[in-house]
Amino acid sequence: MAPVPTSEGRFGIFTLPYAPVKIAYHFYDIPQRDLPVIMLSNALSSNFKTLWKEFVEHFRDSYAIILYDQRFHGESPLSEHFDYYSKGLTFEELADDAAAILDHLGIARIHAFVGLSMGATTAVVFKARHSDRVGKIVVAGSGLKSAPRGAEDVFEARIKIATDGPDGMAKIAPLTLDRWFPGEPGKKFLNEHSTRRDEFLAMLRDAKPEAFVACIRALQNFDLTPSFEKIKQSGDSKDVLLVAGAMDGPLPDVNESMAKLSDANLVIIQDSGHIVNVQKAGEFNEVVAKFIA
């Protein structure tokens, strides 16, 4: 498998026009080919260099692809001026950041926005807030709203581990990996793809605790119901594809409810956990290719 290209296209870091925050991106395109553009949005504690390798390899010849690291993740540095971390972020901010990247690149409208987990939640909010700038969205591994209060205690426990000294993220990394690739199918995948397993562990260990905290605050305080209602009222429901791994905890049932609420398309991918774009890359890519064609 070829790696995510780092010497082709445009890599850059720019400052948001409305906040003292820098965002890293990689715009992989083929000069002189006016290809439709896909934007990819990452999961919590992940980075674009690791998360989307299989996807980029599959789509790179047919689409221009924008990858980026959300605030404080991956190559996007910490803020030098304000403490956004304890205050936390919102999905409205994260969606507007994606629009700012398009502005920076001079792109008025993208063909599709594909998000995973936190990035999937961002995709829905982006579609609702910037409907004129995107055609279709793929929402992989998102819930409808913040978990009940008891689950928030789980988030707080994770924050406590992640911020407990310089090795906090290293402690939480294997726990996250087990949650992302659950059950026997997950263990089998990681055993058979040891290079990808090691890449994911390194990515999780290297994640910034400040980014972890800031984005967990967004996950503790969101509700996509108004966004889905706005998309539905605009007549764009069929431009939404919900995807969930069948072994991703409650998300298959949650996505069934989301599909009924929003009239969106829904695909449940069997024998997969949360990182469905990697664990079941072939099936995921096929589903996305058919949907955005």
Short mmCIF file of N, CA, C and O in Angstrom, two decimals, residues 110-191:
data_model
loop_
_atom_site.label_atom_id
_atom_site.label_comp_id
_atom_site.label_asym_id
_atom_site.label_seq_id
_atom_site.Cartn_x
_atom_site.Cartn_y
_atom_site.Cartn_z
N ILE A 110 -17.03 21.78 -2.56
CA ILE A 110 -16.45 20.45 -2.68
C ILE A 110 -17.52 19.44 -3.08
O ILE A 110 -18.72 19.64 -2.82
N HIS A 111 -17.08 18.38 -3.70
CA HIS A 111 -18.01 17.34 -4.14
C HIS A 111 -18.55 16.55 -2.96
O HIS A 111 -19.75 16.22 -2.92
N ALA A 112 -17.67 16.24 -2.00
CA ALA A 112 -18.09 15.41 -0.87
C ALA A 112 -17.24 15.71 0.35
O ALA A 112 -16.06 16.07 0.23
N PHE A 113 -17.84 15.54 1.51
CA PHE A 113 -17.16 15.67 2.80
C PHE A 113 -17.33 14.33 3.50
O PHE A 113 -18.44 13.90 3.76
N VAL A 114 -16.21 13.67 3.78
CA VAL A 114 -16.23 12.35 4.40
C VAL A 114 -15.60 12.46 5.79
O VAL A 114 -14.45 12.86 5.91
N GLY A 115 -16.36 12.13 6.82
CA GLY A 115 -15.85 12.25 8.18
C GLY A 115 -15.98 10.95 8.94
O GLY A 115 -16.89 10.16 8.71
N LEU A 116 -15.06 10.76 9.87
CA LEU A 116 -15.07 9.58 10.73
C LEU A 116 -15.16 10.04 12.17
O LEU A 116 -14.37 10.89 12.61
N SER A 117 -16.10 9.46 12.93
CA SER A 117 -16.23 9.73 14.35
C SER A 117 -16.46 11.22 14.59
O SER A 117 -17.44 11.79 14.11
N MET A 118 -15.58 11.88 15.32
CA MET A 118 -15.70 13.32 15.51
C MET A 118 -15.76 14.06 14.18
O MET A 118 -16.49 15.05 14.03
N GLY A 119 -15.01 13.58 13.19
CA GLY A 119 -15.05 14.19 11.87
C GLY A 119 -16.39 13.99 11.17
O GLY A 119 -16.80 14.82 10.36
N ALA A 120 -17.08 12.91 11.49
CA ALA A 120 -18.41 12.66 10.93
C ALA A 120 -19.43 13.63 11.51
O ALA A 120 -20.29 14.16 10.79
N THR A 121 -19.33 13.87 12.81
CA THR A 121 -20.20 14.86 13.45
C THR A 121 -19.96 16.23 12.82
O THR A 121 -20.90 16.98 12.54
N THR A 122 -18.69 16.54 12.60
CA THR A 122 -18.33 17.80 11.93
C THR A 122 -18.96 17.88 10.55
O THR A 122 -19.43 18.95 10.13
N ALA A 123 -19.00 16.77 9.82
CA ALA A 123 -19.55 16.77 8.47
C ALA A 123 -21.02 17.17 8.47
O ALA A 123 -21.47 17.93 7.60
N VAL A 124 -21.79 16.67 9.44
CA VAL A 124 -23.21 17.01 9.51
C VAL A 124 -23.39 18.50 9.79
O VAL A 124 -24.20 19.19 9.13
N VAL A 125 -22.64 19.02 10.75
CA VAL A 125 -22.75 20.44 11.08
C VAL A 125 -22.28 21.29 9.90
O VAL A 125 -22.88 22.34 9.61
N PHE A 126 -21.25 20.85 9.21
CA PHE A 126 -20.76 21.57 8.03
C PHE A 126 -21.86 21.64 6.97
O PHE A 126 -22.10 22.70 6.38
N LYS A 127 -22.52 20.53 6.71
CA LYS A 127 -23.58 20.49 5.70
C LYS A 127 -24.72 21.44 6.07
O LYS A 127 -25.28 22.13 5.21
N ALA A 128 -25.05 21.50 7.36
CA ALA A 128 -26.14 22.37 7.80
C ALA A 128 -25.75 23.85 7.74
O ALA A 128 -26.58 24.70 7.39
N ARG A 129 -24.51 24.16 8.08
CA ARG A 129 -24.06 25.55 8.15
C ARG A 129 -23.54 26.09 6.82
O ARG A 129 -23.57 27.30 6.58
N HIS A 130 -23.04 25.20 5.97
CA HIS A 130 -22.40 25.62 4.72
C HIS A 130 -22.93 24.76 3.56
O HIS A 130 -22.14 24.20 2.79
N SER A 131 -24.24 24.68 3.44
CA SER A 131 -24.84 23.76 2.48
C SER A 131 -24.47 24.08 1.04
O SER A 131 -24.45 23.19 0.18
N ASP A 132 -24.17 25.34 0.76
CA ASP A 132 -23.81 25.73 -0.60
C ASP A 132 -22.39 25.36 -0.97
O ASP A 132 -22.00 25.50 -2.13
N ARG A 133 -21.64 24.82 0.00
CA ARG A 133 -20.22 24.54 -0.24
C ARG A 133 -19.92 23.05 -0.35
O ARG A 133 -18.76 22.67 -0.52
N VAL A 134 -20.95 22.20 -0.25
CA VAL A 134 -20.71 20.76 -0.29
C VAL A 134 -21.89 20.05 -0.95
O VAL A 134 -23.04 20.46 -0.79
N GLY A 135 -21.56 19.01 -1.71
CA GLY A 135 -22.59 18.18 -2.30
C GLY A 135 -23.04 17.12 -1.32
O GLY A 135 -24.00 17.28 -0.58
N LYS A 136 -22.30 16.01 -1.27
CA LYS A 136 -22.70 14.89 -0.43
C LYS A 136 -21.79 14.78 0.79
O LYS A 136 -20.63 15.20 0.75
N ILE A 137 -22.33 14.20 1.86
CA ILE A 137 -21.52 13.95 3.06
C ILE A 137 -21.65 12.48 3.45
O ILE A 137 -22.71 11.87 3.31
N VAL A 138 -20.54 11.94 3.93
CA VAL A 138 -20.50 10.58 4.46
C VAL A 138 -20.20 10.69 5.95
O VAL A 138 -19.18 11.25 6.35
N VAL A 139 -21.10 10.15 6.76
CA VAL A 139 -21.07 10.32 8.21
C VAL A 139 -20.80 8.94 8.82
O VAL A 139 -21.71 8.14 9.00
N ALA A 140 -19.54 8.65 9.10
CA ALA A 140 -19.14 7.32 9.54
C ALA A 140 -18.81 7.33 11.03
O ALA A 140 -17.85 7.98 11.46
N GLY A 141 -19.61 6.64 11.82
CA GLY A 141 -19.29 6.47 13.23
C GLY A 141 -19.64 7.64 14.11
O GLY A 141 -18.96 7.89 15.11
N SER A 142 -20.71 8.35 13.79
CA SER A 142 -21.16 9.45 14.65
C SER A 142 -22.43 9.04 15.39
O SER A 142 -23.25 8.28 14.87
N GLY A 143 -22.60 9.59 16.59
CA GLY A 143 -23.87 9.49 17.28
C GLY A 143 -24.74 10.68 16.94
O GLY A 143 -24.35 11.58 16.18
N LEU A 144 -25.94 10.71 17.51
CA LEU A 144 -26.86 11.81 17.27
C LEU A 144 -26.62 12.96 18.24
O LEU A 144 -26.73 14.12 17.86
N LYS A 145 -26.28 12.62 19.46
CA LYS A 145 -26.10 13.66 20.47
C LYS A 145 -25.17 13.16 21.56
O LYS A 145 -24.80 11.97 21.59
N SER A 146 -24.79 14.05 22.44
CA SER A 146 -23.91 13.69 23.54
C SER A 146 -24.50 12.55 24.35
O SER A 146 -25.73 12.43 24.49
N ALA A 147 -23.63 11.72 24.87
CA ALA A 147 -24.06 10.57 25.66
C ALA A 147 -24.68 11.03 26.98
O ALA A 147 -24.45 12.16 27.43
N PRO A 148 -25.46 10.17 27.62
CA PRO A 148 -26.04 10.51 28.92
C PRO A 148 -24.96 10.84 29.94
O PRO A 148 -23.79 10.52 29.77
N ARG A 149 -25.39 11.44 31.02
CA ARG A 149 -24.45 11.92 32.03
C ARG A 149 -23.49 10.84 32.53
O ARG A 149 -22.33 11.09 32.77
N GLY A 150 -23.98 9.63 32.68
CA GLY A 150 -23.12 8.55 33.16
C GLY A 150 -21.95 8.32 32.23
O GLY A 150 -20.82 8.06 32.65
N ALA A 151 -22.22 8.44 30.91
CA ALA A 151 -21.15 8.25 29.93
C ALA A 151 -20.16 9.41 29.97
O ALA A 151 -18.99 9.24 29.71
N GLU A 152 -20.65 10.60 30.33
CA GLU A 152 -19.74 11.74 30.46
C GLU A 152 -18.69 11.46 31.53
O GLU A 152 -17.56 11.91 31.44
N ASP A 153 -19.08 10.71 32.58
CA ASP A 153 -18.11 10.35 33.60
C ASP A 153 -16.98 9.52 33.00
O ASP A 153 -15.83 9.63 33.43
N VAL A 154 -17.30 8.70 31.99
CA VAL A 154 -16.28 7.94 31.28
C VAL A 154 -15.32 8.89 30.57
O VAL A 154 -14.10 8.71 30.59
N PHE A 155 -15.87 9.93 29.92
CA PHE A 155 -15.02 10.92 29.28
C PHE A 155 -14.10 11.58 30.29
O PHE A 155 -12.91 11.79 30.03
N GLU A 156 -14.64 11.93 31.45
CA GLU A 156 -13.82 12.59 32.46
C GLU A 156 -12.71 11.66 32.95
O GLU A 156 -11.59 12.11 33.22
N ALA A 157 -13.02 10.37 33.05
CA ALA A 157 -11.99 9.41 33.45
C ALA A 157 -10.88 9.35 32.41
O ALA A 157 -9.69 9.26 32.76
N ARG A 158 -11.25 9.42 31.14
CA ARG A 158 -10.24 9.40 30.08
C ARG A 158 -9.39 10.66 30.12
O ARG A 158 -8.17 10.60 29.91
N ILE A 159 -10.02 11.79 30.38
CA ILE A 159 -9.27 13.04 30.49
C ILE A 159 -8.27 12.96 31.63
O ILE A 159 -7.12 13.40 31.51
N LYS A 160 -8.69 12.38 32.74
CA LYS A 160 -7.81 12.27 33.91
C LYS A 160 -6.56 11.45 33.57
O LYS A 160 -5.44 11.80 33.95
N ILE A 161 -6.77 10.35 32.85
CA ILE A 161 -5.63 9.52 32.44
C ILE A 161 -4.74 10.28 31.46
O ILE A 161 -3.52 10.33 31.59
N ALA A 162 -5.37 10.90 30.47
CA ALA A 162 -4.62 11.55 29.39
C ALA A 162 -3.77 12.72 29.89
O ALA A 162 -2.71 13.01 29.33
N THR A 163 -4.23 13.38 30.95
CA THR A 163 -3.51 14.56 31.45
C THR A 163 -2.68 14.25 32.69
O THR A 163 -2.15 15.17 33.33
N ASP A 164 -2.52 12.98 32.99
CA ASP A 164 -1.77 12.57 34.18
C ASP A 164 -0.30 12.37 33.83
O ASP A 164 0.17 11.25 33.63
N GLY A 165 0.42 13.49 33.71
CA GLY A 165 1.85 13.39 33.45
C GLY A 165 2.17 13.28 31.98
O GLY A 165 1.29 13.19 31.12
N PRO A 166 3.46 13.25 31.65
CA PRO A 166 3.90 13.25 30.25
C PRO A 166 3.56 11.97 29.49
O PRO A 166 3.61 11.97 28.25
N ASP A 167 3.26 10.90 30.20
CA ASP A 167 2.94 9.64 29.52
C ASP A 167 1.45 9.34 29.56
O ASP A 167 1.04 8.20 29.34
N GLY A 168 0.63 10.37 29.81
CA GLY A 168 -0.81 10.15 29.90
C GLY A 168 -1.41 9.60 28.62
O GLY A 168 -2.18 8.64 28.65
N MET A 169 -1.05 10.18 27.48
CA MET A 169 -1.60 9.70 26.21
C MET A 169 -1.10 8.31 25.88
O MET A 169 -1.81 7.51 25.25
N ALA A 170 0.12 7.99 26.30
CA ALA A 170 0.66 6.64 26.09
C ALA A 170 -0.15 5.62 26.87
O ALA A 170 -0.35 4.48 26.41
N LYS A 171 -0.62 6.00 28.05
CA LYS A 171 -1.44 5.10 28.86
C LYS A 171 -2.80 4.84 28.22
O LYS A 171 -3.33 3.72 28.28
N ILE A 172 -3.35 5.87 27.62
CA ILE A 172 -4.70 5.73 27.07
C ILE A 172 -4.71 5.12 25.67
O ILE A 172 -5.73 4.62 25.21
N ALA A 173 -3.55 5.12 25.00
CA ALA A 173 -3.48 4.65 23.62
C ALA A 173 -3.98 3.22 23.44
O ALA A 173 -4.84 2.97 22.57
N PRO A 174 -3.49 2.22 24.21
CA PRO A 174 -3.98 0.86 23.98
C PRO A 174 -5.45 0.68 24.34
O PRO A 174 -6.14 -0.14 23.72
N LEU A 175 -5.94 1.46 25.29
CA LEU A 175 -7.35 1.40 25.64
C LEU A 175 -8.21 1.91 24.47
O LEU A 175 -9.26 1.32 24.15
N THR A 176 -7.75 2.97 23.85
CA THR A 176 -8.47 3.51 22.70
C THR A 176 -8.44 2.53 21.54
O THR A 176 -9.46 2.31 20.87
N LEU A 177 -7.28 1.94 21.29
CA LEU A 177 -7.17 1.00 20.17
C LEU A 177 -8.11 -0.19 20.36
O LEU A 177 -8.76 -0.63 19.41
N ASP A 178 -8.21 -0.71 21.59
CA ASP A 178 -9.12 -1.82 21.85
C ASP A 178 -10.57 -1.42 21.62
O ASP A 178 -11.38 -2.23 21.16
N ARG A 179 -10.89 -0.18 21.96
CA ARG A 179 -12.27 0.29 21.77
C ARG A 179 -12.56 0.51 20.28
O ARG A 179 -13.68 0.28 19.83
N TRP A 180 -11.56 0.95 19.54
CA TRP A 180 -11.75 1.21 18.12
C TRP A 180 -11.84 -0.08 17.30
O TRP A 180 -12.51 -0.11 16.27
N PHE A 181 -11.13 -1.13 17.74
CA PHE A 181 -11.10 -2.40 17.01
C PHE A 181 -11.56 -3.50 17.97
O PHE A 181 -10.75 -4.31 18.43
N PRO A 182 -12.85 -3.58 18.26
CA PRO A 182 -13.34 -4.47 19.33
C PRO A 182 -13.52 -5.92 18.88
O PRO A 182 -13.60 -6.23 17.69
N GLY A 183 -13.60 -6.79 19.89
CA GLY A 183 -13.96 -8.18 19.67
C GLY A 183 -12.91 -8.96 18.90
O GLY A 183 -11.83 -8.49 18.60
N GLU A 184 -13.27 -10.18 18.57
CA GLU A 184 -12.37 -11.06 17.83
C GLU A 184 -12.03 -10.53 16.44
O GLU A 184 -10.86 -10.62 16.02
N PRO A 185 -13.00 -9.97 15.70
CA PRO A 185 -12.63 -9.40 14.40
C PRO A 185 -11.60 -8.28 14.52
O PRO A 185 -10.70 -8.18 13.68
N GLY A 186 -11.73 -7.47 15.57
CA GLY A 186 -10.76 -6.40 15.76
C GLY A 186 -9.39 -6.93 16.08
O GLY A 186 -8.37 -6.47 15.53
N LYS A 187 -9.32 -7.92 16.99
CA LYS A 187 -8.03 -8.52 17.33
C LYS A 187 -7.39 -9.18 16.10
O LYS A 187 -6.18 -9.07 15.88
N LYS A 188 -8.22 -9.86 15.33
CA LYS A 188 -7.73 -10.53 14.13
C LYS A 188 -7.15 -9.52 13.15
O LYS A 188 -6.06 -9.73 12.58
N PHE A 189 -7.85 -8.41 12.96
CA PHE A 189 -7.37 -7.39 12.04
C PHE A 189 -6.03 -6.84 12.51
O PHE A 189 -5.08 -6.72 11.71
N LEU A 190 -5.93 -6.49 13.77
CA LEU A 190 -4.69 -5.90 14.29
C LEU A 190 -3.53 -6.88 14.23
O LEU A 190 -2.39 -6.50 13.95
N ASN A 191 -3.81 -8.16 14.49
CA ASN A 191 -2.75 -9.17 14.41
C ASN A 191 -2.27 -9.37 12.97
O ASN A 191 -1.07 -9.59 12.74
#
